[in-house]
Amino acid sequence: MEEMKKGLEGVVALDTRISFIDGAKGILKYRGINIEELTDLPYDTVSYLLINGKLPNELELIEYSQRIREDRCVNAKLLEMLKNIYFGEEALDGLRTAVSLISHFDYENDDHSSNANKNKAIRLVAKFPTIVAALNSCYEGHEYIEPHSDLSHGGNFLYMLKGCIPTELEAEALEKDLILSAEHELNPSTFSLRIAASTRSDPYSAIICGLCTLKGNLHGGARKGVMEMLDEIRKPENIKGYVADKFEKREKIMGFGHRVYKTWDPRARLYKQVAKKLALEKGDRYLFDMAEELEKVLYYEFVEKRGKAIYPNVDFYSAVVYKYLDIPSELATSIFAMGRVSGWIAHCMEQYSENKVIRPRAHFV
Ligand SMILES: CC(C)(COP(=O)(O)OP(=O)(O)OC[C@H]1O[C@@H](n2cnc3c(N)ncnc32)[C@H](O)[C@@H]1OP(=O)(O)O)[C@@H](O)C(=O)NCCC(=O)NCCS
């Protein structure tokens, strides 16, 4: 039998046309386009690119955005059901259940044609933000706020979350966040989703696998972990003590390190720019400066002192962005999923179109 690779490290499991990563150079491309060129576009454009394999022309974008806006509403019975289940503060638990419920309300649930799957894709992209905002309003005991059809995907989410129109920069920051979270090759959640799709399970079931895998704090849950870490550190004077304590206990520091990137994650640099812009607009650099100081301390500890290639990943400065947007940490993983759902759908469709059931072997000991 082949040599066993723990954690499938370095194993190439399939061919994909959706994204490309060069972990040594810190390059990420969606459908052949550098991530740096995509972050000024609307999320809808990038979602279309991932799902359809090409950038939309003007008319295609208008139609796609229109359909997403029309599909933002969630069935009132479904919302009532969510309201009647106590989910606690972790929104991802509710989102996972909501996707299962949406499938029961979908008249095309049993239609496995590619057309029906594309319709499901639009419904999922459109409804994720509404569900996350609705779960938050249930948890906080506010009235549910209906989606606003004039706002962008990110702007509408912030509107539903806070009940007021976000500033241009806030809406832009969330659009960029959703784009930077949208796709990342065979990360754990996408891999688990592709395994489900490879058995010919339906897209809703596959997306639920993705959500369950995203939750863990070695993957998407790390963003919430970074927000909690920043709360715990509180002041720049506490950084060195916090880091020393983590090293002593041999605990992981959230938002640092990556299986594939052995340099800066390119998304982390872009998130850092967004965080800085928000800090400047809000006239409050305290948190940004503290995060930057933590970044410097960890560069010294990991790279200079220990010679390890451990740098900030996607979850580090995204957590800073969420804090500037006054987003509760319990929503962080679900907001990650709101962006990632487009990439997940693209992978689900790619798996269906060139399927081979994914079934590795285990070495019996
Ligand atoms: C992302 C991650 C899971 C990659 O894991 P991996 O490729 O399996 O690498 P390992 O966890 O085996 O780490 C390799 C070494 O670096 C260390 N390391 C990696 N990330 C670390 C971190 N964030 N804090 C402290 N040490 C870290 C490990 O302790 C290990 O050290 P050792 O060789 O002395 O035992 C890992 O870096 C991590 O847990 N990061 C924190 C969680 C996080 O931010 N996740 C989001 C990823 S996008």
CSV table of C-alpha atoms and ligand atoms in Angstrom, one decimal:
chain,number,residue,atom,x,y,z
A,1,MET,CA,0.0,0.0,0.0
A,2,GLU,CA,1.0,3.6,-0.6
A,3,GLU,CA,2.8,5.6,2.2
A,4,MET,CA,0.3,7.1,4.6
A,5,LYS,CA,0.3,11.0,4.7
A,6,LYS,CA,-1.1,12.2,8.0
A,7,GLY,CA,-3.8,14.8,7.5
A,8,LEU,CA,-3.4,14.1,3.7
A,9,GLU,CA,-0.7,16.7,3.8
A,10,GLY,CA,0.6,17.4,0.3
A,11,VAL,CA,-1.7,14.8,-1.3
A,12,VAL,CA,-3.3,15.9,-4.6
A,13,ALA,CA,-6.8,14.5,-4.6
A,14,LEU,CA,-8.3,16.0,-7.8
A,15,ASP,CA,-8.1,18.4,-10.7
A,16,THR,CA,-10.0,21.7,-10.4
A,17,ARG,CA,-10.7,24.7,-12.6
A,18,ILE,CA,-12.0,26.8,-9.7
A,19,SER,CA,-9.0,28.2,-7.9
A,20,PHE,CA,-5.2,28.0,-7.8
A,21,ILE,CA,-2.9,28.5,-4.8
A,22,ASP,CA,0.9,28.9,-4.8
A,23,GLY,CA,1.7,28.4,-1.1
A,24,ALA,CA,5.4,29.3,-1.4
A,25,LYS,CA,4.8,32.6,-3.3
A,26,GLY,CA,1.5,33.5,-1.6
A,27,ILE,CA,-0.6,33.6,-4.7
A,28,LEU,CA,-4.3,32.9,-4.9
A,29,LYS,CA,-6.4,33.0,-8.1
A,30,TYR,CA,-10.1,32.4,-8.6
A,31,ARG,CA,-10.8,31.0,-12.1
A,32,GLY,CA,-7.4,32.2,-13.2
A,33,ILE,CA,-7.7,35.8,-11.9
A,34,ASN,CA,-5.5,37.1,-9.1
A,35,ILE,CA,-7.4,37.7,-5.9
A,36,GLU,CA,-6.0,41.3,-5.8
A,37,GLU,CA,-7.9,42.1,-9.0
A,38,LEU,CA,-11.2,40.8,-7.6
A,39,THR,CA,-11.7,42.6,-4.4
A,40,ASP,CA,-12.9,45.9,-5.9
A,41,LEU,CA,-15.7,44.1,-7.8
A,42,PRO,CA,-19.2,43.4,-6.3
A,43,TYR,CA,-19.6,40.1,-4.5
A,44,ASP,CA,-22.3,39.1,-7.0
A,45,THR,CA,-19.7,39.3,-9.8
A,46,VAL,CA,-17.3,37.1,-8.0
A,47,SER,CA,-20.1,34.7,-7.0
A,48,TYR,CA,-21.1,34.5,-10.7
A,49,LEU,CA,-17.4,34.0,-11.7
A,50,LEU,CA,-17.0,31.1,-9.3
A,51,ILE,CA,-20.3,29.3,-10.2
A,52,ASN,CA,-20.3,29.9,-13.9
A,53,GLY,CA,-16.6,29.8,-14.7
A,54,LYS,CA,-16.4,33.3,-16.3
A,55,LEU,CA,-16.9,36.9,-15.4
A,56,PRO,CA,-20.4,38.1,-16.2
A,57,ASN,CA,-21.0,40.7,-18.9
A,58,GLU,CA,-23.1,43.7,-18.0
A,59,LEU,CA,-26.5,42.1,-18.7
A,60,GLU,CA,-25.6,38.8,-17.1
A,61,LEU,CA,-24.5,40.6,-13.9
A,62,ILE,CA,-27.8,42.7,-13.8
A,63,GLU,CA,-29.8,39.5,-14.2
A,64,TYR,CA,-27.7,37.5,-11.6
A,65,SER,CA,-27.9,40.4,-9.0
A,66,GLN,CA,-31.6,40.8,-9.7
A,67,ARG,CA,-32.3,37.1,-9.0
A,68,ILE,CA,-30.2,37.2,-5.8
A,69,ARG,CA,-32.1,40.2,-4.6
A,70,GLU,CA,-35.5,38.6,-5.4
A,71,ASP,CA,-34.5,35.4,-3.5
A,72,ARG,CA,-33.2,37.1,-0.4
A,73,CYS,CA,-36.5,36.7,1.5
A,74,VAL,CA,-36.9,33.5,3.5
A,75,ASN,CA,-40.2,31.7,3.9
A,76,ALA,CA,-42.1,33.0,7.0
A,77,LYS,CA,-42.9,29.5,8.2
A,78,LEU,CA,-39.2,28.6,8.1
A,79,LEU,CA,-38.3,31.8,10.0
A,80,GLU,CA,-41.0,30.9,12.6
A,81,MET,CA,-39.5,27.4,13.0
A,82,LEU,CA,-36.0,28.9,13.5
A,83,LYS,CA,-37.5,31.2,16.1
A,84,ASN,CA,-39.0,28.3,18.0
A,85,ILE,CA,-35.7,26.4,18.3
A,86,TYR,CA,-33.3,27.7,20.9
A,87,PHE,CA,-29.9,27.8,19.1
A,88,GLY,CA,-27.8,29.7,21.7
A,89,GLU,CA,-25.4,32.3,20.5
A,90,GLU,CA,-23.4,30.3,17.9
A,91,ALA,CA,-25.2,31.3,14.7
A,92,LEU,CA,-23.6,28.5,12.6
A,93,ASP,CA,-25.6,25.9,14.5
A,94,GLY,CA,-28.8,27.6,13.4
A,95,LEU,CA,-27.5,28.2,9.8
A,96,ARG,CA,-26.8,24.4,9.5
A,97,THR,CA,-30.4,23.6,10.6
A,98,ALA,CA,-31.8,26.3,8.4
A,99,VAL,CA,-30.1,24.9,5.2
A,100,SER,CA,-31.7,21.6,6.0
A,101,LEU,CA,-35.1,23.3,6.4
A,102,ILE,CA,-34.7,25.3,3.2
A,103,SER,CA,-34.3,22.0,1.3
A,104,HIS,CA,-37.7,20.9,2.5
A,105,PHE,CA,-39.3,24.2,1.3
A,106,ASP,CA,-37.6,23.9,-2.1
A,107,TYR,CA,-39.9,22.6,-4.8
A,108,GLU,CA,-36.9,21.6,-6.9
A,109,ASN,CA,-35.3,19.6,-4.0
A,110,ASP,CA,-35.7,16.3,-5.9
A,111,ASP,CA,-34.7,17.7,-9.2
A,112,HIS,CA,-31.0,16.9,-9.8
A,113,SER,CA,-30.7,18.6,-13.2
A,114,SER,CA,-27.9,21.1,-13.6
A,115,ASN,CA,-30.5,23.8,-14.1
A,116,ALA,CA,-32.3,23.0,-10.9
A,117,ASN,CA,-28.9,22.9,-9.1
A,118,LYS,CA,-28.1,26.4,-10.5
A,119,ASN,CA,-31.4,27.7,-9.1
A,120,LYS,CA,-30.5,26.1,-5.7
A,121,ALA,CA,-27.2,27.9,-5.9
A,122,ILE,CA,-28.8,31.3,-6.2
A,123,ARG,CA,-31.3,30.5,-3.4
A,124,LEU,CA,-28.4,29.6,-1.1
A,125,VAL,CA,-26.2,32.6,-1.9
A,126,ALA,CA,-29.3,34.9,-1.5
A,127,LYS,CA,-30.7,33.4,1.7
A,128,PHE,CA,-27.6,32.9,3.8
A,129,PRO,CA,-27.3,36.5,4.9
A,130,THR,CA,-31.0,36.7,5.7
A,131,ILE,CA,-30.8,33.6,7.8
A,132,VAL,CA,-27.7,34.7,9.7
A,133,ALA,CA,-29.3,38.2,10.4
A,134,ALA,CA,-32.6,36.5,11.4
A,135,LEU,CA,-30.8,34.1,13.8
A,136,ASN,CA,-29.0,37.1,15.4
A,137,SER,CA,-32.3,39.0,15.8
A,138,CYS,CA,-33.9,35.9,17.5
A,139,TYR,CA,-30.9,35.6,19.8
A,140,GLU,CA,-30.8,39.3,20.7
A,141,GLY,CA,-34.6,39.5,20.9
A,142,HIS,CA,-35.0,42.2,18.2
A,143,GLU,CA,-37.6,42.3,15.5
A,144,TYR,CA,-36.5,40.5,12.2
A,145,ILE,CA,-35.6,43.1,9.6
A,146,GLU,CA,-36.6,42.3,6.0
A,147,PRO,CA,-33.9,42.4,3.3
A,148,HIS,CA,-33.3,45.7,1.5
A,149,SER,CA,-33.4,45.2,-2.3
A,150,ASP,CA,-31.5,48.4,-3.1
A,151,LEU,CA,-28.3,47.4,-1.2
A,152,SER,CA,-25.3,45.2,-2.2
A,153,HIS,CA,-25.0,41.7,-0.8
A,154,GLY,CA,-22.7,42.9,2.0
A,155,GLY,CA,-24.5,46.2,2.6
A,156,ASN,CA,-27.8,44.5,2.9
A,157,PHE,CA,-26.5,42.0,5.4
A,158,LEU,CA,-25.2,44.9,7.6
A,159,TYR,CA,-28.5,46.6,7.2
A,160,MET,CA,-30.4,43.5,8.4
A,161,LEU,CA,-28.0,43.1,11.3
A,162,LYS,CA,-28.2,46.7,12.6
A,163,GLY,CA,-31.4,48.1,11.2
A,164,CYS,CA,-29.7,51.1,9.6
A,165,ILE,CA,-28.0,51.7,6.3
A,166,PRO,CA,-24.2,51.1,6.6
A,167,THR,CA,-21.7,53.7,5.5
A,168,GLU,CA,-20.2,53.2,2.0
A,169,LEU,CA,-16.9,52.0,3.5
A,170,GLU,CA,-18.7,49.5,5.9
A,171,ALA,CA,-20.7,48.0,3.0
A,172,GLU,CA,-17.5,47.9,0.9
A,173,ALA,CA,-15.6,46.2,3.7
A,174,LEU,CA,-18.2,43.5,4.0
A,175,GLU,CA,-18.3,43.0,0.2
A,176,LYS,CA,-14.5,42.5,0.2
A,177,ASP,CA,-14.8,40.2,3.2
A,178,LEU,CA,-17.3,38.0,1.3
A,179,ILE,CA,-15.1,37.9,-1.8
A,180,LEU,CA,-11.9,37.0,0.2
A,181,SER,CA,-13.8,34.2,2.0
A,182,ALA,CA,-15.5,32.9,-1.2
A,183,GLU,CA,-13.1,30.2,-2.3
A,184,HIS,CA,-10.0,28.3,-1.3
A,185,GLU,CA,-9.3,25.1,-3.3
A,186,LEU,CA,-9.5,21.9,-1.2
A,187,ASN,CA,-9.7,23.4,2.3
A,188,PRO,CA,-11.3,21.0,4.8
A,189,SER,CA,-14.9,22.2,4.4
A,190,THR,CA,-14.7,22.1,0.6
A,191,PHE,CA,-13.1,18.7,0.7
A,192,SER,CA,-15.9,17.3,3.0
A,193,LEU,CA,-18.5,18.8,0.7
A,194,ARG,CA,-16.9,17.2,-2.4
A,195,ILE,CA,-16.9,13.8,-0.6
A,196,ALA,CA,-20.6,14.2,-0.1
A,197,ALA,CA,-21.2,15.3,-3.6
A,198,SER,CA,-19.1,12.4,-4.9
A,199,THR,CA,-21.6,10.0,-3.5
A,200,ARG,CA,-24.3,11.8,-5.6
A,201,SER,CA,-25.8,13.4,-2.5
A,202,ASP,CA,-27.8,16.6,-3.2
A,203,PRO,CA,-26.3,20.1,-3.0
A,204,TYR,CA,-28.1,21.0,0.3
A,205,SER,CA,-26.7,17.9,2.0
A,206,ALA,CA,-23.2,18.7,0.7
A,207,ILE,CA,-23.4,22.3,1.9
A,208,ILE,CA,-24.4,21.1,5.3
A,209,CYS,CA,-21.2,18.9,5.4
A,210,GLY,CA,-19.2,22.1,4.4
A,211,LEU,CA,-20.8,24.1,7.2
A,212,CYS,CA,-20.1,21.4,9.8
A,213,THR,CA,-16.5,21.2,8.8
A,214,LEU,CA,-16.0,25.0,8.6
A,215,LYS,CA,-17.1,25.3,12.3
A,216,GLY,CA,-14.0,23.9,13.9
A,217,ASN,CA,-11.5,26.4,15.2
A,218,LEU,CA,-8.6,25.0,13.2
A,219,HIS,CA,-10.6,26.0,10.1
A,220,GLY,CA,-13.3,28.7,9.8
A,221,GLY,CA,-13.9,28.8,13.6
A,222,ALA,CA,-10.5,30.4,13.9
A,223,ARG,CA,-11.9,33.8,13.0
A,224,LYS,CA,-14.1,33.7,16.1
A,225,GLY,CA,-11.0,32.5,18.0
A,226,VAL,CA,-9.1,35.6,16.9
A,227,MET,CA,-11.9,37.9,18.0
A,228,GLU,CA,-11.9,36.3,21.4
A,229,MET,CA,-8.1,36.4,21.6
A,230,LEU,CA,-8.2,40.2,20.9
A,231,ASP,CA,-10.8,40.6,23.6
A,232,GLU,CA,-8.6,38.6,26.0
A,233,ILE,CA,-5.4,40.6,25.2
A,234,ARG,CA,-7.3,43.9,25.6
A,235,LYS,CA,-4.1,46.1,25.8
A,236,PRO,CA,-0.9,46.1,23.8
A,237,GLU,CA,1.1,45.7,27.1
A,238,ASN,CA,-0.5,42.3,27.5
A,239,ILE,CA,0.6,40.9,24.1
A,240,LYS,CA,4.0,39.5,25.2
A,241,GLY,CA,2.6,37.8,28.3
A,242,TYR,CA,-0.3,36.3,26.3
A,243,VAL,CA,2.0,34.9,23.6
A,244,ALA,CA,4.5,33.5,26.2
A,245,ASP,CA,1.6,31.8,28.0
A,246,LYS,CA,0.4,30.2,24.7
A,247,PHE,CA,3.9,28.9,23.9
A,248,GLU,CA,4.3,27.6,27.4
A,249,LYS,CA,1.0,25.6,27.2
A,250,ARG,CA,1.9,24.6,23.6
A,251,GLU,CA,-1.5,26.0,22.4
A,252,LYS,CA,-2.1,27.3,19.0
A,253,ILE,CA,-2.5,31.0,18.3
A,254,MET,CA,-5.6,31.6,16.3
A,255,GLY,CA,-5.2,33.3,12.9
A,256,PHE,CA,-1.6,32.2,12.3
A,257,GLY,CA,-0.2,29.3,10.3
A,258,HIS,CA,-1.5,27.5,7.2
A,259,ARG,CA,-1.2,24.0,5.7
A,260,VAL,CA,-0.5,25.4,2.2
A,261,TYR,CA,0.9,29.0,2.6
A,262,LYS,CA,4.5,29.1,3.9
A,263,THR,CA,4.5,32.9,3.6
A,264,TRP,CA,1.8,35.6,4.1
A,265,ASP,CA,-1.6,34.4,3.0
A,266,PRO,CA,-2.5,37.0,0.3
A,267,ARG,CA,-5.9,37.4,1.7
A,268,ALA,CA,-4.5,38.4,5.1
A,269,ARG,CA,-2.7,41.4,3.4
A,270,LEU,CA,-5.9,42.5,1.7
A,271,TYR,CA,-7.9,42.2,5.0
A,272,LYS,CA,-5.2,44.2,6.7
A,273,GLN,CA,-5.8,47.1,4.2
A,274,VAL,CA,-9.5,46.9,4.8
A,275,ALA,CA,-9.0,46.9,8.6
A,276,LYS,CA,-6.8,49.9,8.4
A,277,LYS,CA,-9.3,51.9,6.2
A,278,LEU,CA,-12.0,51.2,8.8
A,279,ALA,CA,-9.8,52.2,11.7
A,280,LEU,CA,-9.0,55.5,9.9
A,281,GLU,CA,-12.6,56.2,9.0
A,282,LYS,CA,-13.8,55.5,12.5
A,283,GLY,CA,-10.9,57.6,13.9
A,284,ASP,CA,-9.9,54.7,16.3
A,285,ARG,CA,-6.7,52.9,15.5
A,286,TYR,CA,-6.3,51.3,18.9
A,287,LEU,CA,-7.4,47.8,17.8
A,288,PHE,CA,-5.7,47.9,14.5
A,289,ASP,CA,-2.4,49.0,16.2
A,290,MET,CA,-2.7,46.3,18.8
A,291,ALA,CA,-3.3,43.6,16.1
A,292,GLU,CA,-0.3,44.9,14.1
A,293,GLU,CA,1.8,44.8,17.3
A,294,LEU,CA,0.7,41.1,17.9
A,295,GLU,CA,1.6,40.4,14.2
A,296,LYS,CA,5.1,41.8,14.9
A,297,VAL,CA,5.6,39.9,18.1
A,298,LEU,CA,4.6,36.7,16.5
A,299,TYR,CA,6.9,37.3,13.5
A,300,TYR,CA,9.7,37.5,15.9
A,301,GLU,CA,8.6,34.4,17.8
A,302,PHE,CA,7.8,32.1,14.9
A,303,VAL,CA,10.0,33.3,12.0
A,304,GLU,CA,13.1,34.9,13.6
A,305,LYS,CA,13.4,32.9,16.8
A,306,ARG,CA,12.1,29.5,15.8
A,307,GLY,CA,12.7,29.6,12.1
A,308,LYS,CA,9.1,28.4,11.4
A,309,ALA,CA,7.2,29.7,8.3
A,310,ILE,CA,4.1,30.7,10.3
A,311,TYR,CA,2.4,34.0,9.2
A,312,PRO,CA,-1.0,35.6,9.5
A,313,ASN,CA,-3.8,33.7,7.7
A,314,VAL,CA,-7.2,34.7,6.4
A,315,ASP,CA,-8.7,34.7,9.8
A,316,PHE,CA,-6.4,37.2,11.5
A,317,TYR,CA,-7.2,40.6,10.1
A,318,SER,CA,-10.7,39.5,9.0
A,319,ALA,CA,-11.4,39.3,12.8
A,320,VAL,CA,-10.2,42.9,13.2
A,321,VAL,CA,-12.5,44.0,10.3
A,322,TYR,CA,-15.5,42.3,12.1
A,323,LYS,CA,-14.6,44.1,15.3
A,324,TYR,CA,-14.6,47.4,13.5
A,325,LEU,CA,-18.0,46.5,12.0
A,326,ASP,CA,-19.2,45.8,15.5
A,327,ILE,CA,-20.1,42.2,14.6
A,328,PRO,CA,-20.5,39.7,17.5
A,329,SER,CA,-17.9,36.9,17.4
A,330,GLU,CA,-20.7,34.3,17.4
A,331,LEU,CA,-21.6,35.4,13.9
A,332,ALA,CA,-18.0,35.2,12.5
A,333,THR,CA,-18.1,31.6,11.2
A,334,SER,CA,-21.5,32.1,9.6
A,335,ILE,CA,-20.4,35.3,7.8
A,336,PHE,CA,-17.4,33.3,6.5
A,337,ALA,CA,-19.9,30.8,5.2
A,338,MET,CA,-22.0,33.5,3.6
A,339,GLY,CA,-19.0,34.2,1.4
A,340,ARG,CA,-17.8,30.6,1.0
A,341,VAL,CA,-21.1,29.3,-0.2
A,342,SER,CA,-20.4,30.4,-3.8
A,343,GLY,CA,-17.1,28.5,-3.8
A,344,TRP,CA,-18.8,25.5,-2.2
A,345,ILE,CA,-21.5,25.4,-4.9
A,346,ALA,CA,-18.9,25.7,-7.7
A,347,HIS,CA,-17.1,22.7,-6.2
A,348,CYS,CA,-20.3,20.7,-5.8
A,349,MET,CA,-21.1,21.3,-9.5
A,350,GLU,CA,-17.5,20.5,-10.6
A,351,GLN,CA,-17.7,17.2,-8.6
A,352,TYR,CA,-21.0,16.2,-10.2
A,353,SER,CA,-19.7,17.0,-13.7
A,354,GLU,CA,-16.6,14.8,-13.5
A,355,ASN,CA,-17.5,12.4,-10.7
A,356,LYS,CA,-15.5,9.7,-9.2
A,357,VAL,CA,-16.5,8.7,-5.7
A,358,ILE,CA,-13.9,9.9,-3.2
A,359,ARG,CA,-12.8,7.0,-1.1
A,360,PRO,CA,-9.2,6.8,0.2
A,361,ARG,CA,-7.7,3.8,2.1
A,362,ALA,CA,-6.6,3.5,5.7
A,363,HIS,CA,-3.5,1.7,6.9
A,364,PHE,CA,-4.6,-0.9,9.5
A,365,VAL,CA,-2.3,-1.0,12.5
B,1,LIG,C1,-3.9,26.1,10.1
B,1,LIG,C2,-3.2,24.9,10.8
B,1,LIG,C3,-4.3,24.0,11.3
B,1,LIG,C4,-2.3,24.2,9.9
B,1,LIG,O1,-1.9,23.0,10.5
B,1,LIG,P1,-0.9,21.9,9.9
B,1,LIG,O2,-0.5,22.2,8.6
B,1,LIG,O3,-1.4,20.6,10.3
B,1,LIG,O4,0.4,22.2,10.8
B,1,LIG,P2,0.6,21.8,12.3
B,1,LIG,O5,-0.6,22.2,13.2
B,1,LIG,O6,1.1,20.4,12.4
B,1,LIG,O7,1.8,22.8,12.7
B,1,LIG,C5,3.1,22.6,12.4
B,1,LIG,C6,4.0,23.2,13.5
B,1,LIG,O8,3.7,24.6,13.6
B,1,LIG,C7,3.1,24.9,14.9
B,1,LIG,N1,2.0,25.8,14.6
B,1,LIG,C8,1.3,26.0,13.5
B,1,LIG,N2,0.4,26.9,13.6
B,1,LIG,C9,0.5,27.4,14.9
B,1,LIG,C10,-0.1,28.4,15.6
B,1,LIG,N3,-1.1,29.1,15.0
B,1,LIG,N4,0.3,28.7,16.8
B,1,LIG,C11,1.3,28.0,17.4
B,1,LIG,N5,2.0,27.0,16.7
B,1,LIG,C12,1.6,26.7,15.5
B,1,LIG,C13,2.6,23.6,15.4
B,1,LIG,O9,2.5,23.6,16.8
B,1,LIG,C14,3.6,22.6,14.9
B,1,LIG,O10,4.8,22.7,15.7
B,1,LIG,P3,5.7,21.4,16.0
B,1,LIG,O11,6.2,21.0,14.6
B,1,LIG,O12,6.7,21.9,16.9
B,1,LIG,O13,4.8,20.4,16.6
B,1,LIG,C15,-2.4,25.5,12.0
B,1,LIG,O14,-1.4,26.4,11.6
B,1,LIG,C16,-3.2,26.1,13.1
B,1,LIG,O15,-3.8,25.3,13.9
B,1,LIG,N6,-3.4,27.4,13.1
B,1,LIG,C17,-4.3,28.1,14.1
B,1,LIG,C18,-5.7,27.9,13.7
B,1,LIG,C19,-6.1,28.8,12.5
B,1,LIG,O16,-5.8,30.0,12.5
B,1,LIG,N7,-6.8,28.2,11.6
B,1,LIG,C20,-7.2,28.8,10.4
B,1,LIG,C21,-6.5,28.3,9.2
B,1,LIG,S1,-6.8,29.2,7.7
